[in-house]
Amino acid sequence: MIHHLSLGVRNLHASMRFYDGILGALGFRRVFEDDEAIGYGLEDDEDILCLKQRDDAAAPGPGFHLAFAAPTRAAVDAFHAAGMRAGGADNGAPGLRPDYGPHYYAAFLVDPDGYRVEAVVKGPVP
């Protein structure tokens, strides 16, 4: 349904450090970059998420967040740790969220611009 999503950020370098860490923990990487934008995905020039330098960027208010699929619970843990190291704010430590299902394991962060992000894996652990 969605080809890609772009987020305006006030400090591209700070956002790059944050998203390099959290998305790297989930198996994604930078697939392009220039002076005003950085794209993340799996294949070169095929961004799924794009960060764009915008001096007047503002995150949406409560109710909006991006949830990234994680391959494992360990990846969710790594996402959270990387985000905290890179200037993110904790918005929910890694753990089970039984309100969302018996195997819903997630972590929540707020990025340097105020965007709320989540990593989630929903499958049972063997």
PDB file of C-alpha atoms in Angstrom, residues 32-104:
ATOM      1  CA  PHE A  32      20.804   6.689  -0.472  1.00  0.00           C
ATOM      2  CA  GLU A  33      21.872  10.031   0.900  1.00  0.00           C
ATOM      3  CA  ASP A  34      22.622  13.552  -0.190  1.00  0.00           C
ATOM      4  CA  ASP A  35      23.093  16.868   1.614  1.00  0.00           C
ATOM      5  CA  GLU A  36      19.381  17.188   2.433  1.00  0.00           C
ATOM      6  CA  ALA A  37      17.998  13.650   2.636  1.00  0.00           C
ATOM      7  CA  ILE A  38      18.763  10.109   3.765  1.00  0.00           C
ATOM      8  CA  GLY A  39      16.795   7.061   2.676  1.00  0.00           C
ATOM      9  CA  TYR A  40      16.558   3.725   4.491  1.00  0.00           C
ATOM     10  CA  GLY A  41      15.521   0.361   3.152  1.00  0.00           C
ATOM     11  CA  LEU A  42      16.971  -2.914   1.928  1.00  0.00           C
ATOM     12  CA  GLU A  43      18.107  -2.161  -1.643  1.00  0.00           C
ATOM     13  CA  ASP A  44      20.092   0.761  -3.060  1.00  0.00           C
ATOM     14  CA  ASP A  45      17.904   3.640  -4.244  1.00  0.00           C
ATOM     15  CA  GLU A  46      14.726   1.892  -2.950  1.00  0.00           C
ATOM     16  CA  ASP A  47      13.971   3.823   0.226  1.00  0.00           C
ATOM     17  CA  ILE A  48      11.079   2.898   2.465  1.00  0.00           C
ATOM     18  CA  LEU A  49      11.719   5.709   4.940  1.00  0.00           C
ATOM     19  CA  CYS A  50      13.243   9.031   3.919  1.00  0.00           C
ATOM     20  CA  LEU A  51      14.470  11.747   6.283  1.00  0.00           C
ATOM     21  CA  LYS A  52      14.455  15.237   4.787  1.00  0.00           C
ATOM     22  CA  GLN A  53      16.146  18.284   6.275  1.00  0.00           C
ATOM     23  CA  ARG A  54      13.464  20.866   7.027  1.00  0.00           C
ATOM     24  CA  ASP A  55      14.260  23.686   9.431  1.00  0.00           C
ATOM     25  CA  ASP A  56      10.593  24.063  10.369  1.00  0.00           C
ATOM     26  CA  ALA A  57       9.820  20.333  10.742  1.00  0.00           C
ATOM     27  CA  ALA A  58       7.384  19.333  13.467  1.00  0.00           C
ATOM     28  CA  ALA A  59       6.301  15.849  14.478  1.00  0.00           C
ATOM     29  CA  PRO A  60       2.581  15.069  14.462  1.00  0.00           C
ATOM     30  CA  GLY A  61       0.865  15.079  17.816  1.00  0.00           C
ATOM     31  CA  PRO A  62      -0.400  12.232  19.984  1.00  0.00           C
ATOM     32  CA  GLY A  63      -1.995   9.361  18.122  1.00  0.00           C
ATOM     33  CA  PHE A  64       0.665   9.105  15.417  1.00  0.00           C
ATOM     34  CA  HIS A  65       3.547   6.656  15.547  1.00  0.00           C
ATOM     35  CA  LEU A  66       5.546   4.481  13.167  1.00  0.00           C
ATOM     36  CA  ALA A  67       5.803   0.786  13.936  1.00  0.00           C
ATOM     37  CA  PHE A  68       8.714  -1.085  12.366  1.00  0.00           C
ATOM     38  CA  ALA A  69       8.622  -4.866  11.978  1.00  0.00           C
ATOM     39  CA  ALA A  70      11.375  -6.616  13.913  1.00  0.00           C
ATOM     40  CA  PRO A  71      12.608 -10.109  13.074  1.00  0.00           C
ATOM     41  CA  THR A  72      13.181 -11.157  16.703  1.00  0.00           C
ATOM     42  CA  ARG A  73      12.745 -10.010  20.283  1.00  0.00           C
ATOM     43  CA  ALA A  74      16.503  -9.484  20.442  1.00  0.00           C
ATOM     44  CA  ALA A  75      16.170  -7.043  17.534  1.00  0.00           C
ATOM     45  CA  VAL A  76      13.483  -5.138  19.470  1.00  0.00           C
ATOM     46  CA  ASP A  77      15.866  -4.946  22.434  1.00  0.00           C
ATOM     47  CA  ALA A  78      18.706  -3.747  20.155  1.00  0.00           C
ATOM     48  CA  PHE A  79      16.387  -1.140  18.555  1.00  0.00           C
ATOM     49  CA  HIS A  80      15.586   0.330  21.965  1.00  0.00           C
ATOM     50  CA  ALA A  81      19.195   0.315  23.172  1.00  0.00           C
ATOM     51  CA  ALA A  82      20.475   1.914  19.949  1.00  0.00           C
ATOM     52  CA  GLY A  83      17.819   4.608  20.078  1.00  0.00           C
ATOM     53  CA  MET A  84      18.613   5.482  23.673  1.00  0.00           C
ATOM     54  CA  ARG A  85      22.349   5.709  22.876  1.00  0.00           C
ATOM     55  CA  ALA A  86      21.616   8.025  19.934  1.00  0.00           C
ATOM     56  CA  GLY A  87      19.577  10.616  21.810  1.00  0.00           C
ATOM     57  CA  GLY A  88      16.115   9.090  21.738  1.00  0.00           C
ATOM     58  CA  ALA A  89      13.742   9.161  24.683  1.00  0.00           C
ATOM     59  CA  ASP A  90      12.230   6.033  26.208  1.00  0.00           C
ATOM     60  CA  ASN A  91       8.506   5.737  25.532  1.00  0.00           C
ATOM     61  CA  GLY A  92       8.140   2.099  26.593  1.00  0.00           C
ATOM     62  CA  ALA A  93      10.910  -0.386  27.380  1.00  0.00           C
ATOM     63  CA  PRO A  94      11.105  -3.682  25.482  1.00  0.00           C
ATOM     64  CA  GLY A  95       8.586  -6.212  26.685  1.00  0.00           C
ATOM     65  CA  LEU A  96       5.388  -8.104  26.092  1.00  0.00           C
ATOM     66  CA  ARG A  97       2.249  -6.062  25.518  1.00  0.00           C
ATOM     67  CA  PRO A  98      -0.558  -8.531  26.367  1.00  0.00           C
ATOM     68  CA  ASP A  99      -3.217  -5.934  25.572  1.00  0.00           C
ATOM     69  CA  TYR A 100      -2.182  -6.277  21.910  1.00  0.00           C
ATOM     70  CA  GLY A 101      -1.887 -10.063  21.885  1.00  0.00           C
ATOM     71  CA  PRO A 102      -0.156 -12.892  23.737  1.00  0.00           C
ATOM     72  CA  HIS A 103       3.091 -12.650  21.721  1.00  0.00           C
ATOM     73  CA  TYR A 104       3.205  -8.910  20.977  1.00  0.00           C
TER      74      TYR A 104
END
